[in-house]
Coordinates of C-alpha atoms and ligand atoms in Angstrom, one line a residue:
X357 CA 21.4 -2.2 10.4
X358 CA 20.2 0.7 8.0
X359 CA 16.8 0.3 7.2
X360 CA 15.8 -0.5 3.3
X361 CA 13.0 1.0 1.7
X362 CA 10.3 0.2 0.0
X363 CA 8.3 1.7 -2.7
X364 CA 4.3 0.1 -3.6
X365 CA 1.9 1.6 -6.0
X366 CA -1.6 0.5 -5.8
X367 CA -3.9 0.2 -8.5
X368 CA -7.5 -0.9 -8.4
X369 CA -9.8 -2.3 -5.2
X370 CA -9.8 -1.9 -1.7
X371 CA -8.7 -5.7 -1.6
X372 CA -5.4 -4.3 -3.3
X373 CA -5.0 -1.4 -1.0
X374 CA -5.8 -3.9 2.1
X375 CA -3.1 -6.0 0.5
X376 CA -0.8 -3.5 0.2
X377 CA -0.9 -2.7 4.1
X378 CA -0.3 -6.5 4.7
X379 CA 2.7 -6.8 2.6
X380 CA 3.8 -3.3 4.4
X381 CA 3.6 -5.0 7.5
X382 CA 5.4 -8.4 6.5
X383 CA 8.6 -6.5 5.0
X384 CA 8.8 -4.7 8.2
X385 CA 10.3 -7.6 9.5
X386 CA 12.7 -7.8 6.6
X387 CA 13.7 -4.3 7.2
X388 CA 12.1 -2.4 4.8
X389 CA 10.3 0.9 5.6
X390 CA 7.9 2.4 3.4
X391 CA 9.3 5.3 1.3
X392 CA 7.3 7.2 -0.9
X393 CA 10.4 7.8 -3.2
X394 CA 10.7 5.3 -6.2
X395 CA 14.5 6.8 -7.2
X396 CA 15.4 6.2 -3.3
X397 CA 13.7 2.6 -2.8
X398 CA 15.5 -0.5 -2.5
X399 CA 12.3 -2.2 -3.4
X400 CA 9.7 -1.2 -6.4
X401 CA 6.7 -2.7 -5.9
X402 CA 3.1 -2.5 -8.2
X403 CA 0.7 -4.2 -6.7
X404 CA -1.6 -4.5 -10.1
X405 CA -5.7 -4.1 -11.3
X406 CA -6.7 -6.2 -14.4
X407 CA -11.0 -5.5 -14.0
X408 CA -10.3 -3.6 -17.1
X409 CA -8.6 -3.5 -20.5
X410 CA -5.0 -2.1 -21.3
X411 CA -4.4 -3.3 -17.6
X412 CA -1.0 -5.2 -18.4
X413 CA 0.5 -2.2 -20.8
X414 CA -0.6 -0.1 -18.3
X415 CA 2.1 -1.8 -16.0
X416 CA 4.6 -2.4 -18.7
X417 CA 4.3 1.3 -19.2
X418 CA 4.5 2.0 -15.4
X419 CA 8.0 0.2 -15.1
X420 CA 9.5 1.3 -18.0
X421 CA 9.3 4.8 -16.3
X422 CA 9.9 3.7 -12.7
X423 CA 13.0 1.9 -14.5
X424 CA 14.6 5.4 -15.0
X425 CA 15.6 5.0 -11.3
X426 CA 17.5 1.8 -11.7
X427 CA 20.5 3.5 -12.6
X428 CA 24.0 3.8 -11.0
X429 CA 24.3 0.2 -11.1
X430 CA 22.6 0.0 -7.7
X431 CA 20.5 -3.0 -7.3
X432 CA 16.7 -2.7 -6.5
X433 CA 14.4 -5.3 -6.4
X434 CA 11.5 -4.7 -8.8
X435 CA 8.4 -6.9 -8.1
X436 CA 4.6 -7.1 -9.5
X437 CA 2.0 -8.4 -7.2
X438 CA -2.1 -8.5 -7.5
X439 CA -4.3 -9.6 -10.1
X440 CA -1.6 -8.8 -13.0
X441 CA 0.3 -10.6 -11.4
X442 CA -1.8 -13.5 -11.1
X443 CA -3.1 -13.4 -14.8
X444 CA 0.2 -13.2 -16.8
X445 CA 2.6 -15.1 -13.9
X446 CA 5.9 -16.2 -15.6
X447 CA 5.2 -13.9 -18.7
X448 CA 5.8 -11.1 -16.8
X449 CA 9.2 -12.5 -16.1
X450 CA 9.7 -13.8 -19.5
X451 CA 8.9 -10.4 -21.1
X452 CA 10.9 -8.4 -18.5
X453 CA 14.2 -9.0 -17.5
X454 CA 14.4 -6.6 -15.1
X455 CA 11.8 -7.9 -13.4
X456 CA 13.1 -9.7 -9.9
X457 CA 9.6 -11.1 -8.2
X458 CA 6.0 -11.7 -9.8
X459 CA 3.4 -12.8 -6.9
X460 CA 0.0 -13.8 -7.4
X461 CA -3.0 -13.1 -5.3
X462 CA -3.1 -16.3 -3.2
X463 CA 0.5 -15.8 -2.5
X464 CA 1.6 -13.5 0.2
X465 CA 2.6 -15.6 2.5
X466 CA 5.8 -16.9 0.2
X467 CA 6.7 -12.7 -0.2
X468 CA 9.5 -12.7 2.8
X469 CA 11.0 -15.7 1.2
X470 CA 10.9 -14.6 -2.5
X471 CA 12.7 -11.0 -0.9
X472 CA 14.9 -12.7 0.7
X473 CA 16.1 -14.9 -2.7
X474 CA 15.8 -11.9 -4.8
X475 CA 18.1 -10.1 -1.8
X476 CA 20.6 -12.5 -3.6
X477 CA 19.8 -11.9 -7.2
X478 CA 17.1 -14.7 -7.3
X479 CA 14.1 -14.7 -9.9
X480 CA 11.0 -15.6 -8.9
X481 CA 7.4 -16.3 -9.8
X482 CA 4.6 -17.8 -7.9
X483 CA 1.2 -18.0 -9.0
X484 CA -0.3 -20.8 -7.6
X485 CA -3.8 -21.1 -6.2
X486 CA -4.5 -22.6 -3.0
X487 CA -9.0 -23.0 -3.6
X488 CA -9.5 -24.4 0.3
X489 CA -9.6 -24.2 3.9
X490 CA -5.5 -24.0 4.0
X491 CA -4.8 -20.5 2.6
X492 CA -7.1 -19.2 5.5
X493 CA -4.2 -20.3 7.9
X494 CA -1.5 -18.7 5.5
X495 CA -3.6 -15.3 5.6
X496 CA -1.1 -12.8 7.1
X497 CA -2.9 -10.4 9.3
X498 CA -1.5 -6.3 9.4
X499 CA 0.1 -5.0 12.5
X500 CA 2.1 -2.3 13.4
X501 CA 1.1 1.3 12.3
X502 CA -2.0 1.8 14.6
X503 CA -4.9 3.4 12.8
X504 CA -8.6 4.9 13.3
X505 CA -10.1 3.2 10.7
X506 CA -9.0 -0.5 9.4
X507 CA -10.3 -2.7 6.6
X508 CA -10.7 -6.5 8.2
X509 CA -11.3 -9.1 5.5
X510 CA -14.1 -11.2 6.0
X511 CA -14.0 -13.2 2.6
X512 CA -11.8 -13.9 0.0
X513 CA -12.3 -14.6 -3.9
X514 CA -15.7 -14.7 -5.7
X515 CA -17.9 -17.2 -7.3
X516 CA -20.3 -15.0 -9.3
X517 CA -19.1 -15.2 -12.6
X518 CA -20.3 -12.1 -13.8
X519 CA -20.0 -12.1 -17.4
X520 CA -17.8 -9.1 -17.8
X521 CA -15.6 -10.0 -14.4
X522 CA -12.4 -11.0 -14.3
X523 CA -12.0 -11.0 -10.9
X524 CA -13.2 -14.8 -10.2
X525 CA -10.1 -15.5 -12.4
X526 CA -7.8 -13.6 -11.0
X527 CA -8.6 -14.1 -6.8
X528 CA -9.9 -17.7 -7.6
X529 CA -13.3 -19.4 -5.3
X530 CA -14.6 -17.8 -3.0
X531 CA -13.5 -18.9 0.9
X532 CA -15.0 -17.5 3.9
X533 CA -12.5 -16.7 7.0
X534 CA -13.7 -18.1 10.0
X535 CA -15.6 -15.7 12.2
X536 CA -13.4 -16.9 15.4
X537 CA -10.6 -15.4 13.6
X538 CA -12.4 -12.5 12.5
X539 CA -13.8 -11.2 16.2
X540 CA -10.3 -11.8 17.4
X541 CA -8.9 -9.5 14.7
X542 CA -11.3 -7.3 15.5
X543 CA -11.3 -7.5 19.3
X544 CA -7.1 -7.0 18.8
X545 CA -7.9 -3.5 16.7
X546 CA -10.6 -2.3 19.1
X547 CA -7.8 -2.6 22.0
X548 CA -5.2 -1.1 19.7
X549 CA -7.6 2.1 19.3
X550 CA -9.4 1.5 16.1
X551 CA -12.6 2.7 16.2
X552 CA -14.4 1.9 12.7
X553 CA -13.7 -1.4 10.7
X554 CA -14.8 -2.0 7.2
X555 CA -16.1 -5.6 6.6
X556 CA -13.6 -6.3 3.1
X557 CA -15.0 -8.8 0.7
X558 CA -15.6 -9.0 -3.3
X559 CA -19.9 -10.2 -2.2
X560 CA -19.6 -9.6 2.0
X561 CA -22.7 -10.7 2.2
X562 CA -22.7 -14.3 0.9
X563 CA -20.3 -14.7 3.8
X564 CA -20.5 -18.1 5.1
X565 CA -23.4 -19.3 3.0
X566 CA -20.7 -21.8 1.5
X567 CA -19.8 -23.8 5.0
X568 CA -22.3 -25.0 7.4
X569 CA -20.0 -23.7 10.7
X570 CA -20.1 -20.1 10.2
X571 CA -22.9 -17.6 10.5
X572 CA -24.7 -15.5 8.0
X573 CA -23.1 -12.2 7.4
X574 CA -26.2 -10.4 9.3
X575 CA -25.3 -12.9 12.3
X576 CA -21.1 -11.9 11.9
X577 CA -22.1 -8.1 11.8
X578 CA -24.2 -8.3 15.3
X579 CA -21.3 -10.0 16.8
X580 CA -18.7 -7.3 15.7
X581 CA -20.8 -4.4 16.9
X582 CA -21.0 -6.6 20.2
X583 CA -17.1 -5.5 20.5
X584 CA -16.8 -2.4 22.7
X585 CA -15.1 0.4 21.2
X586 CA -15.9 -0.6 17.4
X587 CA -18.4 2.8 17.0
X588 CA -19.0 2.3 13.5
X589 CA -19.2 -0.6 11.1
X590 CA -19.0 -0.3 7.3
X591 CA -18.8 -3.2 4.7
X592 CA -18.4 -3.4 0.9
X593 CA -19.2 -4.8 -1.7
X594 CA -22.6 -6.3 -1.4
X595 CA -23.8 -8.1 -4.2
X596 CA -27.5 -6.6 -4.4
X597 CA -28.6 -10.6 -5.2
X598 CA -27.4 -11.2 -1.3
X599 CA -28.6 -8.7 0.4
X600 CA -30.8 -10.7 2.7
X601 CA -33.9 -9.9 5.2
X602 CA -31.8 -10.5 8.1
X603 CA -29.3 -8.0 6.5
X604 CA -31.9 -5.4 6.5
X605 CA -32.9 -5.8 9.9
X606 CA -29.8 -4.7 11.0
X607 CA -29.7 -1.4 9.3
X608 CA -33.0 -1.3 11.5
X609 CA -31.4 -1.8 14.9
X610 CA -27.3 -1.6 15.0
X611 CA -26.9 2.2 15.5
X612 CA -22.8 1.4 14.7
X613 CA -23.6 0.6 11.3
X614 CA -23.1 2.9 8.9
X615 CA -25.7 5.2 6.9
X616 CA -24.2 4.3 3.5
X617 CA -24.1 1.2 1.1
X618 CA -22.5 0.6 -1.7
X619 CA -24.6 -1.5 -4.4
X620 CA -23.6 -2.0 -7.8
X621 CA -26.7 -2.0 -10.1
X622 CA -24.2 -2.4 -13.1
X623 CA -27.3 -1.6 -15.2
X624 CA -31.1 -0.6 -15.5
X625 CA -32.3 -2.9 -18.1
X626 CA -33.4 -6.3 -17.5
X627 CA -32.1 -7.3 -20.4
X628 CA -28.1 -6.5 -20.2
X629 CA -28.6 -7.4 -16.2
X630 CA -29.8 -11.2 -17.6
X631 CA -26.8 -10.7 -20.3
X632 CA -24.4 -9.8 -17.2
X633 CA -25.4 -12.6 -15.1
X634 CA -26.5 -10.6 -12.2
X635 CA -29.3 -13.1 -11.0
X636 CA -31.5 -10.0 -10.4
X637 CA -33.7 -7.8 -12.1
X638 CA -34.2 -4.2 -11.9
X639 CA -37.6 -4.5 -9.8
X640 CA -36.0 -6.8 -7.7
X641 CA -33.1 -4.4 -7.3
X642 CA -35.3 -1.5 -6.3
X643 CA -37.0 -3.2 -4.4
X644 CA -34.1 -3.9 -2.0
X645 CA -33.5 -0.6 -1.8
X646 CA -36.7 0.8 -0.8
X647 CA -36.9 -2.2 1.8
X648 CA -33.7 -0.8 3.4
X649 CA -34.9 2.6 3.6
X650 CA -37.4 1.6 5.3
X651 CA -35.3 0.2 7.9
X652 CA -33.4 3.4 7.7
X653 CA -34.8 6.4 5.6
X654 CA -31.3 8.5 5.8
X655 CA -29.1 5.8 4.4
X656 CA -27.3 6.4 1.2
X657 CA -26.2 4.9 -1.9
X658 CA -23.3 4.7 -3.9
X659 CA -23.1 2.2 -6.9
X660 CA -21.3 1.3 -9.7
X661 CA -22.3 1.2 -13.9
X662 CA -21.0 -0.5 -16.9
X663 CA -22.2 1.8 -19.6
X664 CA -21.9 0.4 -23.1
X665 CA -22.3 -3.2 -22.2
X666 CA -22.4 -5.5 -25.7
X667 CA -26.0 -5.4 -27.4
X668 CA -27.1 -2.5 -24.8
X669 CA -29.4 -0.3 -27.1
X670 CA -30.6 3.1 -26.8
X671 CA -33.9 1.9 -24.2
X672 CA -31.7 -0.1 -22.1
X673 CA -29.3 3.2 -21.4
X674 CA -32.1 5.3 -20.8
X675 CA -33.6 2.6 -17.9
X676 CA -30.0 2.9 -16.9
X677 CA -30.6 6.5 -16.3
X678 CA -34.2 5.9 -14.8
X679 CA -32.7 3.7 -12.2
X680 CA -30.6 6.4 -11.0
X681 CA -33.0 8.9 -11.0
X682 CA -35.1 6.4 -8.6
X683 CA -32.2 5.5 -6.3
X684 CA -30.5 8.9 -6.9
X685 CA -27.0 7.9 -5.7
X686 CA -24.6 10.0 -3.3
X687 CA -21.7 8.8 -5.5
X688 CA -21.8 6.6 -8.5
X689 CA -18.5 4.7 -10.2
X690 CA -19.5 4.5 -13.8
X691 CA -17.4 2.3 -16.5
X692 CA -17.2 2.1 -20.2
X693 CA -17.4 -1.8 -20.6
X694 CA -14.0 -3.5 -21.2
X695 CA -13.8 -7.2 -22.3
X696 CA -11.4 -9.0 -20.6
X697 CA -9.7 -12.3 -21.8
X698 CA -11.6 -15.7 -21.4
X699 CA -15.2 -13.8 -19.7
X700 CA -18.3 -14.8 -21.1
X701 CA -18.7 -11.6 -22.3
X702 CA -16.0 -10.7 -24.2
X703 CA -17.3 -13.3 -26.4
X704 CA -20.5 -11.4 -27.2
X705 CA -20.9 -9.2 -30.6
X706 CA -20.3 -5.3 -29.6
X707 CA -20.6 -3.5 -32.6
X708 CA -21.5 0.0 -30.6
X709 CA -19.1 2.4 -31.5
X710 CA -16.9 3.8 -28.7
X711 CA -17.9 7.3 -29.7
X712 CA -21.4 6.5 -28.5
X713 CA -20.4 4.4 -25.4
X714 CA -18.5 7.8 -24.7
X715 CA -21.6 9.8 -24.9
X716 CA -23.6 7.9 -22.8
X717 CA -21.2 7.7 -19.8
X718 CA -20.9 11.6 -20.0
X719 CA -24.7 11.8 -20.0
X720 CA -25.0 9.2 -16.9
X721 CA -21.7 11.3 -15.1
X722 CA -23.4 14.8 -16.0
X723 CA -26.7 13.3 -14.0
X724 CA -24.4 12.4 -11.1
X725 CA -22.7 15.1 -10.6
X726 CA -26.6 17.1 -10.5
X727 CA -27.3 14.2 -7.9
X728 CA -24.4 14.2 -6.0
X729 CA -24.4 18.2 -5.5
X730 CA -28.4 18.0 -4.8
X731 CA -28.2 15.1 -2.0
X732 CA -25.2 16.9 -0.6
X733 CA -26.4 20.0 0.2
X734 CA -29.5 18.7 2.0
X735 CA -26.6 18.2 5.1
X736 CA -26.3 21.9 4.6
X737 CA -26.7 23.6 8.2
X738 CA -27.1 20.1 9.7
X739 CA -25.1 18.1 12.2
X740 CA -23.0 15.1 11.2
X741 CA -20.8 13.0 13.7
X742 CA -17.2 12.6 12.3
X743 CA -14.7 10.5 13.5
X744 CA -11.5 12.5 13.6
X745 CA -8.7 10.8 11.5
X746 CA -6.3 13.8 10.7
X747 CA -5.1 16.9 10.0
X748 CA -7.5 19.1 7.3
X749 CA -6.4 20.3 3.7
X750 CA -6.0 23.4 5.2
X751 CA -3.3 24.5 8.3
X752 CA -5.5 24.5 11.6
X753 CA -8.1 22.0 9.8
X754 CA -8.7 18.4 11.3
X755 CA -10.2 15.9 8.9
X756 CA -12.5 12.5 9.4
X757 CA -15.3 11.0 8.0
X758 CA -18.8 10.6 8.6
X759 CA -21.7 8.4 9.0
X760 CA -22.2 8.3 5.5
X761 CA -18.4 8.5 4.8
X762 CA -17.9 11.5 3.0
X763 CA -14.7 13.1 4.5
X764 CA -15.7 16.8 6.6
X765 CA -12.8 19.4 6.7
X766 CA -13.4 21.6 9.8
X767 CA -11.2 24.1 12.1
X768 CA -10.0 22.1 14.8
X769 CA -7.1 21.1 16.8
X770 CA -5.2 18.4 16.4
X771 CA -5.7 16.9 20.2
X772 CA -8.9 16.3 18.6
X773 CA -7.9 13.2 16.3
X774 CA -9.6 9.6 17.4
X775 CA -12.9 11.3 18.8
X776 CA -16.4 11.5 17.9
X777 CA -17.3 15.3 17.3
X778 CA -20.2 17.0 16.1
X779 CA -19.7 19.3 13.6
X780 CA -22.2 21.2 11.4
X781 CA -22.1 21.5 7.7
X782 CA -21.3 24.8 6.5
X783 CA -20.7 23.6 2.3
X784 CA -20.9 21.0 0.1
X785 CA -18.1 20.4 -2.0
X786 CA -17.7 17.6 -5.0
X787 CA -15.8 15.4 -2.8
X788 CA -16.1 16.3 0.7
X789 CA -17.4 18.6 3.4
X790 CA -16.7 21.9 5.0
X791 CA -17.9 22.0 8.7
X792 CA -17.3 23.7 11.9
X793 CA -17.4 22.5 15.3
Ligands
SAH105 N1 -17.2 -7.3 -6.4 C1 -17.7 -6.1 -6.7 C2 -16.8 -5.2 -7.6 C3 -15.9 -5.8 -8.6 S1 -15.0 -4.9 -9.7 C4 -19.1 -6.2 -7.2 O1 -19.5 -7.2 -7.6 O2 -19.7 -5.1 -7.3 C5 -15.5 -3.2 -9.5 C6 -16.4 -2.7 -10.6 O3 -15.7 -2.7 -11.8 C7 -17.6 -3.5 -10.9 O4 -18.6 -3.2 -10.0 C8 -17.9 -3.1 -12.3 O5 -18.8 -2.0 -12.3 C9 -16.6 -2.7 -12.9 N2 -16.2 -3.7 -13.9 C10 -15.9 -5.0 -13.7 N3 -15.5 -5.6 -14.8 C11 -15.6 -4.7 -15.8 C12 -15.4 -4.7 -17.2 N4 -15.1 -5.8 -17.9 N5 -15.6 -3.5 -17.9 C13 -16.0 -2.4 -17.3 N6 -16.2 -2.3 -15.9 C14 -16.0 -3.4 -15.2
SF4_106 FE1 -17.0 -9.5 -10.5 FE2 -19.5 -10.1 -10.2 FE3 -17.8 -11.2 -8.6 FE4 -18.3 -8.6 -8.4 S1 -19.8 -10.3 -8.0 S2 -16.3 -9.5 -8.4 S3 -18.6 -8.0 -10.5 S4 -17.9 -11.5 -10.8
F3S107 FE1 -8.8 -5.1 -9.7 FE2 -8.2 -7.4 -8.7 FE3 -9.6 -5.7 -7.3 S1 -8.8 -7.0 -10.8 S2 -10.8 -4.6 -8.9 S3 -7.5 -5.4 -8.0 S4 -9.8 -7.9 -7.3

């Protein structure tokens, strides 16, 4: 049998990109290989972001182009998955009729079967949540394609309620996975060769605080670096709220964990933080910080801002900007506010014009950059320890990541890839490192 092929675009979080590698994995057993040619693909698939605004035109838009492809009469199956997906469900179908499949978040598990019916010129949407215990046994797990690296989801959903997110409407309550099955995965990758997993969770660390069976996420993290051959553990996102004493202990004592942590401060100002429904303040906030560096004095930050958020004055943007200049991220994600349909916030006045939203997130990203280029060349002459994923930018480079996962460029051979090397920093790019052995 020839082999079909499929074509997926990802948009937004890691969760997506996770996903993505899942549904990979379960067309496999259809047939389908991936391709990265949309005119060649039997299959189209977006699998779709909606944290911010012009998020459905942006698909719209996306397979009106693709749709150039659909030509010769061949038939190819176009499908939208993700949190687009899940928002507009049978309007997607409604609006599109070239559209075959639309699958929600909570929905994976039906995908082979909704192929299959499309396969024979079936329609089909499915949206529906499933807010318990059962979709942990419907969770498809990734095999095939053995990695270095591999994301292993440890929660799913979010309760938080931020007043700007849309993400508890779009991936619905939030549901632990049982740590039995979690080891196990893990145990399985550490035999397959993977040597670094990344704990994958909207807010990791309110893992298990909802069922009385499983541990703490400090307590889960202990037992994966119990696994041998896991050599370094990463986790995102923590919700700066969560980030418990026991959490901090660890960054005291697990050498596998890694020296970076992402924490989104959102904001310096008290005020929009109360607005946001953080349930912390900026002391509390900085606090955390300083306690984990502490533990560990080399770890790093990276963090995400909303800039602009409704009724955020002049004072509250500059204690935006003093924040960073006290935590003085490696790497910040920074964000014009966006309202998004039936949030809390979008019901708020804004009357800032977008002109001056503008200004301020070039401001905060001109600070960055100045941080960013100042923390990164403190590694300048020093030693890092990279796990080697891949071959370099350049021919005769090899390529991998560090402790505090920025990636290192560096002369090597290939028979060098899935080892621990240490190389030494020779210059600090925007995005990455040049190093030698
Ligand atoms: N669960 C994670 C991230 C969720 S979305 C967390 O709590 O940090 C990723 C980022 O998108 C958020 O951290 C926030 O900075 C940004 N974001 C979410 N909603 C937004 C909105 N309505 N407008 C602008 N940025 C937004
Ligand atoms: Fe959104 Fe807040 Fe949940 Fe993060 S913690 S996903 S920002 S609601
Ligand atoms: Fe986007 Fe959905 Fe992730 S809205 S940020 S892809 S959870």
């Amino acid at each position: 049998m020839l082999d079909k092929l499929l074509y997926i675009e990802t948009f937004g979080c890691q969760m997506n990109v996770n996903d993505s590698e899942r549904i990979v994995s379960m067309l496999a057993e259809l047939g389908y290989v991936p391709t990265n040619s949309p005119a060649a693909a039997d299959m189209i698939l977006l699998n779709t972001c909606s944290v911010r605004g012009g998020a459905e035109e942006k698909v719209y838009r996306r397979l009106a182009n693709l749709r150039i492809y659909k030509r010769d009469g061949k038939k190819q199956i176009i499908a939208v998955g993700g949190c687009v997906a899940q928002q507009e469900g049978d309007r997607l179908l409604e609006k599109l009729p070239y559209l075959d499949l639309v699958i929600g978040t909570h929905n994976l598990h039906l995908l082979p079967d909704m192929v299959r019916g499309a396969e024979r010129g079936e329609r089909r949407s499915e949206t529906t949540f499933i807010d318990n215990e059962e979709r942990l046994d419907l969770f498809p797990t990734i095999n095939g394609e053995s990695r270095l690296s591999r994301f292993v989801t440890v929660m799913q959903g979010c309760d938080n309620f931020c007043s700007y997110c849309i993400v508890p409407f779009v991936r619905g309550r939030e549901i632990s996975r049982r740590s039995g099955d979690i080891l196990a995965e893990v145990r399985q990758l550490a035999e397959d060769g993977v040597r670094e997993v990344i704990l994958l969770g909207q807010n990791v660390n309110s893992y298990g605080l909802k069922s009385d069976s499983e541990p703490s996420f400090a307590t889960l993290i202990r037992r994966v670096a119990e696994i041998e051959g896991i050599n370094r553990i990463r986790f995102t996102t923590s919700h700066p709220k969560d980030i418990s004493d026991e959490l901090i202990a660890c960054f005291a004592d697990i050498p596998q964990l890694s020296g970076q942590i992402h924490l989104p401060a959102q904001s310096g100002s008290d005020k929009v933080l109360k607005s946001m429904g953080r349930g912390y303040t900026r002391d509390s906030y900085l606090d955390k910080v300083a306690r984990l560096r502490g533990v560990r004095p080399d770890l790093v930050f990276t963090g995400d801002i909303i800039v602009g958020f409704p009724g955020e004055t002049e004072y509250d943007f500059e204690q935006t900007i003093s924040l960073m200049e006290s935590v003085r991220y490696i790497d910040l994600f920074s964000f014009v506010y966006s309202p998004r349909p039936g949030t809390k916030a979008a019901e708020l006045p804004d009357d800032l014009p977008k002109a001056e939203k503008m200004a301020r997130l070039d401001r905060l990203m001109q600070l960055q950059r100045r941080h960013t280029s100042e923390i990164c060349s403190r590694y300048l002459n020093t030693n890092m320890t990279v796990l080697v994923e891949g071959e370099g930018k350049l021919p005769g480079q090899v390529s991998g990541k560090g402790d505090i996962g920025r990636i290192v460029n560096f002369a090597g051979d290939r028979s060098l890839i899935g080892s621990f090397v240490d190389v030494r920093i020779i210059k600090a790019y925007p995005n990455s490192f040049l190093g030698e052995l």
